[in-house]
Short mmCIF file of C-alpha atoms in Angstrom, two decimals:
data_model
loop_
_atom_site.label_atom_id
_atom_site.label_comp_id
_atom_site.label_asym_id
_atom_site.label_seq_id
_atom_site.Cartn_x
_atom_site.Cartn_y
_atom_site.Cartn_z
CA MET M 36 -18.32 -28.50 -5.51
CA ASN M 37 -17.71 -26.14 -8.41
CA LEU M 38 -20.27 -23.49 -9.24
CA SER M 39 -20.45 -24.87 -12.76
CA ASP M 40 -21.64 -28.19 -11.32
CA VAL M 41 -24.69 -26.67 -9.66
CA PRO M 42 -27.89 -27.20 -11.70
CA LYS M 43 -29.59 -24.12 -13.12
CA LEU M 44 -32.90 -22.94 -11.65
CA THR M 45 -35.54 -22.49 -14.32
CA THR M 46 -38.39 -20.91 -12.32
CA PHE M 47 -38.64 -18.59 -9.29
CA ASN M 48 -41.36 -18.38 -6.69
CA GLY M 49 -39.87 -15.53 -4.62
CA THR M 50 -38.70 -17.59 -1.67
CA GLU M 51 -35.21 -18.34 -2.98
CA ASN M 52 -31.99 -17.01 -1.48
CA VAL M 53 -28.94 -16.02 -3.53
CA LEU M 54 -25.27 -16.26 -2.59
CA LEU M 55 -23.35 -13.02 -3.01
CA ASP M 56 -19.56 -12.88 -3.26
CA LYS M 57 -18.17 -9.67 -1.72
CA SER M 58 -14.38 -9.40 -1.74
CA GLY M 59 -14.01 -13.16 -1.39
CA VAL M 60 -16.56 -13.44 1.44
CA PHE M 61 -19.94 -15.02 0.72
CA TYR M 62 -23.24 -13.65 1.99
CA LYS M 63 -26.81 -14.87 1.72
CA ALA M 64 -29.56 -12.55 0.53
CA SER M 65 -33.15 -12.82 -0.63
CA PHE M 66 -34.45 -11.36 -3.86
CA SER M 67 -36.29 -8.77 -1.80
CA ASP M 68 -32.97 -7.75 -0.24
CA VAL M 69 -31.46 -7.21 -3.68
CA LEU M 70 -34.53 -5.39 -4.99
CA ALA M 71 -34.49 -3.12 -1.95
CA ALA M 72 -31.10 -1.82 -3.10
CA MET M 73 -32.28 -0.94 -6.60
CA PRO M 74 -32.55 2.74 -7.69
CA ASN M 75 -35.86 4.48 -8.29
CA ALA M 76 -37.03 5.96 -11.58
CA ASN M 77 -34.82 9.03 -11.00
CA GLY M 78 -31.68 6.93 -10.56
CA VAL M 79 -31.46 7.55 -6.79
CA TYR M 80 -30.43 4.55 -4.70
CA PRO M 81 -31.76 3.81 -1.20
CA ASP M 82 -29.40 4.10 1.76
CA VAL M 83 -28.79 0.39 2.44
CA PRO M 84 -25.50 -1.46 3.11
CA LEU M 85 -25.35 -2.82 -0.44
CA ASN M 86 -25.08 0.73 -1.79
CA ARG M 87 -22.38 2.13 0.50
CA VAL M 88 -19.10 1.51 2.25
CA ARG M 89 -19.04 2.74 5.85
CA ILE M 90 -16.15 4.12 7.92
CA THR M 91 -16.93 3.73 11.63
CA ARG M 92 -15.13 5.34 14.58
CA LEU M 93 -15.99 5.39 18.23
CA VAL M 94 -16.09 8.83 19.81
CA GLY M 95 -12.93 9.23 21.88
CA GLN M 96 -11.34 5.97 20.80
CA ALA M 97 -7.61 5.88 21.47
CA SER M 98 -6.89 3.68 18.45
CA THR M 99 -6.41 5.30 15.05
CA VAL M 100 -7.88 2.24 13.30
CA VAL M 101 -11.29 2.63 11.69
CA THR M 102 -13.81 -0.12 10.93
CA LEU M 103 -14.97 -0.63 7.35
CA SER M 104 -18.32 -2.26 6.62
CA GLY M 105 -21.11 -2.33 4.07
CA ASN M 106 -20.31 -3.09 0.46
CA ILE M 107 -16.52 -3.24 0.69
CA SER M 108 -16.23 -3.88 -3.06
CA LEU M 109 -17.26 -0.26 -3.64
CA ILE M 110 -13.81 0.81 -2.39
CA GLN M 111 -12.32 -0.28 -5.69
CA GLU M 112 -14.99 1.65 -7.59
CA LEU M 113 -14.14 4.76 -5.58
CA LEU M 114 -10.41 4.23 -6.16
CA ALA M 115 -11.08 3.92 -9.89
CA MET M 116 -12.41 7.49 -9.76
CA CYS M 117 -8.90 8.68 -8.78
CA PHE M 118 -6.18 8.83 -11.43
CA PRO M 119 -3.15 10.98 -12.38
CA VAL M 120 -3.52 13.46 -15.22
CA LEU M 121 -2.05 16.53 -16.87
CA VAL M 122 -4.42 19.50 -16.66
CA ASP M 123 -4.31 22.56 -18.95
CA ARG M 124 -4.97 26.17 -17.91
CA ASN M 125 -8.72 25.67 -18.32
CA ALA M 126 -8.56 22.75 -15.86
CA ILE M 127 -9.38 20.35 -18.69
CA VAL M 128 -7.58 17.00 -18.75
CA ALA M 129 -4.96 17.19 -21.51
CA ALA M 130 -3.48 13.71 -20.91
CA HIS M 131 -4.06 10.70 -18.69
CA LEU M 132 -0.89 9.47 -17.02
CA ASN M 133 0.07 5.83 -16.54
CA GLY M 134 -1.05 4.84 -13.05
CA ASN M 135 1.94 2.54 -12.64
CA ASP M 136 4.49 5.01 -14.06
CA VAL M 137 3.48 8.68 -14.06
CA ARG M 138 6.46 9.50 -16.28
CA LYS M 139 4.42 8.06 -19.16
CA THR M 140 0.97 8.63 -20.56
CA VAL M 141 -1.57 5.80 -20.63
CA ASP M 142 -0.58 5.01 -24.22
CA GLY M 143 3.09 4.64 -23.26
CA LEU M 144 4.43 7.97 -24.51
CA THR M 145 6.85 10.05 -22.46
CA ALA M 146 4.83 12.53 -20.39
CA THR M 147 5.81 16.20 -20.23
CA LEU M 148 5.88 16.89 -16.49
CA ASP M 149 7.65 20.26 -16.37
CA ASP M 150 5.46 22.40 -18.67
CA TRP M 151 3.90 25.24 -16.65
CA THR M 152 0.82 25.17 -18.88
CA LEU M 153 0.20 21.50 -18.00
CA GLN M 154 -0.18 20.82 -14.28
CA CYS M 155 0.63 17.39 -12.80
CA MET M 156 -2.48 16.56 -10.79
CA VAL M 157 -4.72 13.74 -9.56
CA ARG M 158 -8.44 13.75 -10.25
CA MET M 159 -10.53 12.76 -7.22
CA GLY M 160 -14.16 12.97 -6.23
CA GLY M 161 -17.40 12.48 -8.11
CA TRP M 162 -18.88 10.32 -5.35
CA TRP M 163 -21.56 10.74 -2.68
CA LYS M 164 -20.96 11.11 1.07
CA HIS M 165 -23.02 11.11 4.28
CA TYR M 166 -22.08 11.72 7.91
CA SER M 167 -24.11 10.52 10.90
CA TYR M 168 -23.72 9.89 14.62
CA ASN M 169 -25.32 7.08 16.64
CA ALA M 170 -25.75 8.32 20.22
CA SER M 171 -26.80 4.89 21.52
CA THR M 172 -23.55 3.26 20.41
CA ASN M 173 -21.38 6.42 20.52
CA GLU M 174 -20.28 5.75 16.93
CA LYS M 175 -19.54 8.14 14.09
CA TYR M 176 -20.25 7.02 10.52
CA ILE M 177 -18.88 8.30 7.23
CA ASP M 178 -20.70 6.62 4.34
CA LEU M 179 -19.32 6.85 0.81
CA SER M 180 -20.73 5.58 -2.46
CA PRO M 181 -20.04 5.94 -6.19
CA ARG M 182 -23.84 5.80 -6.56
CA LYS M 183 -26.35 8.60 -6.05
CA VAL M 184 -27.73 7.61 -2.65
CA ARG M 185 -30.73 9.32 -1.08
CA GLY M 186 -29.73 11.89 1.55
CA TYR M 187 -26.04 11.86 0.58
CA ARG M 188 -24.10 14.99 -0.39
CA TYR M 189 -22.19 15.14 -3.65
CA VAL M 190 -18.39 15.46 -3.50
CA ARG M 191 -17.50 17.35 -6.62
CA ARG M 192 -14.71 16.16 -8.89
CA ARG M 193 -11.55 18.14 -8.34
CA PHE M 194 -7.82 18.02 -9.07
CA LEU M 195 -5.11 17.88 -6.39
CA ALA M 196 -1.43 18.62 -7.05
CA GLN M 197 0.89 15.65 -7.44
CA HIS M 198 3.83 17.78 -6.31
CA GLY M 199 4.35 20.60 -3.85
CA GLY M 200 3.44 23.86 -5.50
CA THR M 201 6.05 26.43 -6.41
CA VAL M 202 5.54 30.01 -7.57
CA GLU M 203 6.92 30.97 -10.98
CA THR M 204 6.49 34.03 -13.16
CA HIS M 205 4.87 33.52 -16.56
CA ASP M 206 3.00 36.00 -18.77
CA SER M 207 4.20 38.68 -16.29
CA LYS M 208 2.18 37.05 -13.50
CA ASN M 209 3.17 34.97 -10.49
CA MET M 210 1.61 31.52 -10.72
CA LEU M 211 1.31 28.64 -8.29
CA ILE M 212 2.09 25.48 -10.22
CA SER M 213 2.50 21.74 -9.72
CA ASN M 214 5.25 20.42 -11.96
CA SER M 215 7.86 17.72 -11.56
CA GLY M 216 11.36 18.94 -10.80
CA LYS M 217 10.25 22.18 -9.15
CA TRP M 218 11.04 23.43 -5.63
CA THR M 219 8.32 24.58 -3.28
CA THR M 220 8.35 28.34 -2.72
CA GLN M 221 8.27 29.08 0.99
CA ASN M 222 7.05 32.01 3.06
CA VAL M 223 4.21 33.20 0.82
CA SER M 224 1.05 34.76 2.23
CA LEU M 225 -2.22 32.89 1.97
CA ALA M 226 -3.91 35.64 -0.01
CA ASN M 227 -1.05 35.67 -2.52
CA LEU M 228 -1.04 31.90 -2.93
CA HIS M 229 -4.75 31.94 -3.70
CA GLN M 230 -4.28 34.75 -6.22
CA TYR M 231 -1.26 33.02 -7.78
CA ALA M 232 -3.39 29.91 -8.30
CA LYS M 233 -6.10 32.03 -9.93
CA ASN M 234 -3.47 33.58 -12.19
CA LEU M 235 -2.88 30.13 -13.61
CA GLY M 236 -6.55 29.79 -14.59
CA GLU M 237 -9.98 30.67 -13.27
CA ASN M 238 -10.76 27.15 -12.01
CA PHE M 239 -7.61 26.91 -9.88
CA ARG M 240 -7.14 27.71 -6.18
CA GLU M 241 -4.79 27.08 -3.29
CA HIS M 242 -5.37 23.66 -1.73
CA ALA M 243 -8.35 24.00 0.62
CA VAL M 244 -9.81 22.11 3.54
CA GLN M 245 -12.49 20.43 1.43
CA ASP M 246 -9.75 19.09 -0.84
CA GLN M 247 -7.83 17.66 2.10
CA GLU M 248 -10.96 15.87 3.31
CA VAL M 249 -11.32 14.06 -0.02
CA TYR M 250 -7.72 12.88 0.21
CA ARG M 251 -8.19 11.88 3.86
CA ASP M 252 -11.31 9.82 3.16
CA MET M 253 -9.49 7.84 0.47
CA PHE M 254 -6.62 7.15 2.86
CA TRP M 255 -9.07 5.89 5.50
CA LEU M 256 -10.78 3.66 2.96
CA LEU M 257 -7.64 2.13 1.51
CA LYS M 258 -5.64 1.87 4.75
CA GLY M 259 -8.28 1.52 7.47
CA THR M 260 -6.54 4.08 9.70
CA PHE M 261 -5.90 7.80 9.92
CA ASN M 262 -2.37 7.25 11.28
CA SER M 263 -0.21 7.74 8.21
CA GLN M 264 2.94 7.06 10.26
CA SER M 265 1.80 3.44 10.71
CA VAL M 266 1.56 3.05 6.93
CA PHE M 267 4.66 5.04 6.02
CA PRO M 268 6.87 4.76 9.13
CA GLY M 269 9.42 7.45 9.75
CA ILE M 270 7.73 10.21 7.71
CA THR M 271 10.15 13.07 8.22
CA CYS M 272 8.91 16.41 9.50
CA SER M 273 11.92 17.57 11.48
CA ASP M 274 12.13 21.33 11.82
CA ALA M 275 15.91 21.08 12.22
CA TRP M 276 16.21 19.64 8.75
CA TRP M 277 13.76 22.04 7.18
CA GLN M 278 15.68 25.06 8.39
CA LYS M 279 19.19 23.71 7.76
CA LEU M 280 18.81 21.84 4.48
CA ASP M 281 20.69 23.82 1.85
CA ARG M 282 20.20 22.77 -1.77
CA SER M 283 20.55 26.21 -3.32
CA SER M 284 23.09 24.78 -5.75
CA GLU M 285 20.25 22.76 -7.25
CA GLY M 286 17.89 25.69 -7.39
CA GLY M 287 16.26 25.01 -4.05
CA ALA M 288 15.57 27.24 -1.11
CA SER M 289 18.49 27.57 1.29
CA SER M 290 16.19 27.82 4.31
CA ARG M 291 13.51 25.25 5.14
CA GLY M 292 13.47 23.77 1.66
CA GLN M 293 12.03 20.44 0.63
CA PHE M 294 13.72 17.25 1.79
CA HIS M 295 13.74 15.97 -1.74
CA LYS M 296 13.43 17.66 -5.09
CA THR M 297 9.88 17.34 -6.38
CA GLY M 298 9.67 14.39 -8.73
CA ASP M 299 12.30 12.23 -7.00
CA LEU M 300 9.57 9.68 -6.30
CA ASN M 301 8.15 9.51 -9.83
CA ASP M 302 9.89 6.20 -10.49
CA ILE M 303 8.04 4.46 -7.63
CA ALA M 304 5.72 2.01 -9.37
CA GLY M 305 2.03 2.35 -8.59
CA HIS M 306 0.16 4.97 -6.62
CA GLU M 307 2.09 4.68 -3.35
CA GLY M 308 5.50 3.95 -1.90
CA GLN M 309 8.22 5.21 0.39
CA ARG M 310 11.93 5.86 0.00
CA GLU M 311 14.89 6.67 2.21
CA LEU M 312 16.98 9.61 1.03
CA THR M 313 20.38 10.56 2.44
CA LEU M 314 20.83 14.33 2.54
CA THR M 315 23.51 16.74 3.70
CA ASN M 316 22.44 19.87 5.56
CA SER M 317 24.07 23.30 5.56
CA GLU M 318 26.36 22.22 8.41
CA GLY M 319 27.73 19.30 6.41
CA THR M 320 25.87 16.71 8.48
CA GLN M 321 24.27 13.76 6.72
CA ALA M 322 20.98 12.21 7.74
CA THR M 323 18.47 9.80 6.29
CA VAL M 324 14.97 11.15 5.73
CA HIS M 325 11.81 9.33 4.65
CA ALA M 326 9.75 10.57 1.72
CA TYR M 327 6.63 8.89 0.34
CA LYS M 328 3.76 9.23 -2.11
CA PHE M 329 0.14 8.14 -1.78
CA LEU M 330 -2.45 8.35 -4.56
CA TRP M 331 0.38 9.59 -6.79
CA ILE M 332 0.85 12.67 -4.56
CA ASP M 333 4.27 13.45 -3.05
CA HIS M 334 4.61 13.93 0.70
CA LEU M 335 1.13 15.27 1.43
CA LEU M 336 0.32 13.28 4.56
CA ALA M 337 3.39 14.64 6.35
CA GLY M 338 2.29 18.22 6.00
CA PRO M 339 5.10 20.12 4.25
CA TYR M 340 2.70 21.61 1.73
CA TRP M 341 -0.15 22.46 4.08
CA ILE M 342 -0.57 26.12 4.85
CA TRP M 343 -3.12 27.82 7.10
CA ALA M 344 -6.51 26.48 6.10
CA THR M 345 -7.66 28.33 3.03
CA GLY M 346 -10.90 30.16 3.70
CA TYR M 347 -10.07 31.09 7.31
CA VAL M 348 -8.90 34.64 7.95
CA LYS M 349 -8.01 36.57 11.11
CA LYS M 350 -8.44 40.34 10.79
CA ASN M 351 -8.19 42.85 13.65
CA HIS M 352 -8.24 40.02 16.19
CA LYS M 353 -11.43 38.53 14.74
CA TRP M 354 -11.87 35.24 12.87
CA TYR M 355 -13.86 34.83 9.66
CA ARG M 356 -14.55 31.94 7.30
CA ALA M 357 -15.15 32.13 3.56
CA LYS M 358 -18.52 30.55 2.75
CA ASN M 359 -17.36 29.54 -0.73
CA ILE M 360 -13.64 29.64 -1.39
CA ASN M 361 -14.15 29.66 -5.16
CA THR M 362 -15.88 33.06 -5.02
CA VAL M 363 -13.24 34.76 -2.87
CA THR M 364 -11.50 37.59 -4.71
CA GLY M 365 -10.84 39.82 -1.69
CA PHE M 366 -11.66 40.14 1.97
CA ASP M 367 -14.72 42.15 3.05
CA PRO M 368 -16.08 41.09 6.45
CA THR M 369 -19.22 43.18 5.90
CA ASP M 370 -20.21 41.04 2.93
CA GLU M 371 -22.26 38.38 4.71
CA THR M 372 -22.97 36.57 1.45
CA LYS M 373 -19.30 35.60 1.23
CA TRP M 374 -17.93 35.79 4.78
CA GLU M 375 -19.09 34.30 8.08
CA TYR M 376 -17.92 35.84 11.36
CA LEU M 377 -16.75 33.19 13.84
CA CYS M 378 -15.31 34.74 17.00
CA ASP M 379 -12.85 37.19 18.50
CA GLU M 380 -9.17 36.55 19.17
CA CYS M 381 -8.34 32.98 20.17
CA LEU M 382 -6.72 33.06 23.58
CA ASN M 383 -6.45 29.51 24.92
CA ASP M 384 -5.24 26.28 23.43
CA GLY M 385 -5.34 22.56 24.16
CA TRP M 386 -6.04 19.14 22.69
CA ILE M 387 -9.21 18.11 20.89
CA LEU M 388 -10.55 14.71 21.91
CA GLU M 389 -13.00 14.55 19.01
CA ASP M 390 -14.40 16.91 16.44
CA PHE M 391 -17.98 15.75 16.89
CA GLU M 392 -19.43 16.53 13.46
CA ASP M 393 -16.13 15.90 11.68
CA THR M 394 -16.14 19.54 10.69
CA LEU M 395 -13.52 22.17 11.32
CA ILE M 396 -15.39 23.45 14.35
CA PRO M 397 -15.05 20.75 17.01
CA THR M 398 -17.41 20.78 19.95
CA MET M 399 -15.72 18.42 22.40
CA VAL M 400 -12.39 18.77 24.22
CA GLY M 401 -10.46 16.90 26.87
CA GLY M 402 -8.12 14.63 24.96
CA ASP M 403 -4.37 14.63 24.80
CA ALA M 404 -1.60 13.95 22.32
CA SER M 405 -2.34 10.20 22.24
CA LYS M 406 -6.16 10.06 22.32
CA GLY M 407 -8.76 10.70 19.67
CA HIS M 408 -7.49 12.69 16.73
CA ALA M 409 -4.86 14.33 18.92
CA ASP M 410 -5.79 17.56 17.17
CA TYR M 411 -4.63 20.89 18.52
CA TYR M 412 -6.91 23.91 18.70
CA TYR M 413 -7.26 27.55 19.61
CA HIS M 414 -10.54 28.72 21.09
CA ALA M 415 -12.21 31.96 22.00
CA PHE M 416 -12.28 32.76 25.71
CA ALA M 417 -16.02 33.37 26.02
CA GLU M 418 -19.22 31.78 27.34
CA ASP M 419 -20.07 30.35 23.94
CA THR M 420 -16.61 28.93 23.31
CA VAL M 421 -15.80 28.47 19.62
CA TYR M 422 -12.97 26.23 18.50
CA ILE M 423 -10.97 27.29 15.47
CA PRO M 424 -8.70 24.71 13.87
CA ALA M 425 -6.87 26.89 11.39
CA VAL M 426 -4.37 24.67 9.63
CA VAL M 427 -4.28 21.15 8.20
CA GLY M 428 -0.71 20.10 8.88
CA GLY M 429 2.81 21.30 9.43
CA ALA M 430 6.43 20.49 8.71
CA SER M 431 7.82 21.66 12.03
CA ASN M 432 7.16 18.60 14.17
CA GLY M 433 6.62 14.93 13.52
CA SER M 434 3.58 14.99 15.82
CA ASP M 435 1.88 17.31 13.34
CA CYS M 436 2.12 14.71 10.59
CA GLY M 437 -0.85 12.63 9.64
CA VAL M 438 -3.83 12.27 7.37
CA SER M 439 -6.05 14.37 9.61
CA PRO M 440 -3.96 16.86 11.59
CA LEU M 441 -5.48 20.16 12.68
CA ASN M 442 -2.57 22.01 14.23
CA SER M 443 -3.81 25.57 14.64
CA ASN M 444 -1.38 27.32 16.94
CA ARG M 445 -0.85 30.17 14.48
CA VAL M 446 -2.95 32.53 12.42
CA ALA M 447 -4.73 31.77 9.17
CA SER M 448 -3.72 34.87 7.27
CA TYR M 449 -0.04 34.14 6.72
CA SER M 450 2.04 31.14 5.78
CA GLY M 451 5.27 30.81 7.72
CA ALA M 452 8.58 29.63 6.31
CA VAL M 453 7.90 26.01 7.19
CA TYR M 454 4.86 25.90 4.92
CA GLY M 455 4.35 25.85 1.18
CA GLY M 456 1.35 25.92 -1.10
CA ALA M 457 -0.29 23.15 -3.08
CA LEU M 458 -2.42 23.65 -6.17
CA ALA M 459 -6.03 22.49 -6.51
CA ALA M 460 -8.79 23.02 -9.05
CA ASP M 461 -12.40 22.14 -9.69
CA ASP M 462 -13.23 19.94 -12.67
CA PRO M 463 -15.21 22.27 -14.97
CA THR M 464 -16.73 19.28 -16.80
CA ASP M 465 -18.53 18.23 -13.60
CA THR M 466 -21.97 19.85 -13.71
CA VAL M 467 -23.15 18.76 -10.23
CA ALA M 468 -22.62 21.37 -7.54
CA ASP M 469 -20.48 20.40 -4.55
CA GLY M 470 -22.73 19.52 -1.59
CA THR M 471 -25.83 18.75 -3.65
CA ILE M 472 -28.13 16.45 -1.65
CA ALA M 473 -29.64 13.46 -3.42
CA LEU M 474 -33.43 13.58 -2.93
#
């Protein structure tokens, strides 16, 4: 029977059920069910399945697959809040890029992707998020919604670099930029990268942990896993190739440079794809490497552009965390309004089975390289052990690749030669503060 053949109902008495189509699957609901999901007079929605999409993981599960439930159709609404743009030095969108071909603007004009005053970036965020843990079922929930849901925290709109950042000198200042056709600058200190981003404009910063979490959540939603290797098999993170690849003749670094010149993947249609590239290293040996893009961003899941987690600093064998990375202009551990002391020198290391609250300070250990997140940690050797994941990826080893790596076997205050910087910025047109709780 066709829907058009069903007779119309002219009156309601409140006992009727309605048939709801959600991503091609039909569900039955009463009018009271639908009304229960309606917002109040302040525009705040109740926390019910119709108003959220839920990512569920079992604590300690060996599988990297997550379960998605709730209103699955909201995934497309969340994806629609992500799109490629060109951003000016005030972090204002100067042009919207074609989502199927970033070499063009949305109106079909050729896009200028190598102008240092216009950064190639992807706008993400503007949604609401809630984390919870069910002790009776041993499940962890991450709930996301494009709607203002009661008890959820706001994820502020921000821009993430489409390409690996490189440092260039303009207006007599070093600047961290994200342009097509540029090589990542290696071996730059964390403090300098953050300052170089600020030199570009006040709203800019080095890519931070909170930015990576936004990207990670979208990967989980769209792919249903946090194992990026299963989606893009063969992602290349070989240290041998990073240190031997010599493309200095093309303007690239002769030591540990990028596998591909930034922008090589711009002609991949859509927001994701993978490509095999045959390269010759400094010893004249050829090899095939695998590069990819996801959400219009080049090679981020593999880790080449991650550096030590911005906001974490080790000074005189003590660890500190910046309370708000956007207010950091220098390091003063005595300023408790800006800096939080964490622990003394990290002495031991091992594998994290789960990071209980899904924060950077995990509270459970005992896993190995194939269980849980397989995240690596350093921890303080003390009665009140504190775990300090200090980095969100690496290019040295394939095992460090992934959408949620926390390899922290080095310090946070310096970026080694295998790491580069990536640009990020807050959207100044977003007036809601990051972390605002819907009441």
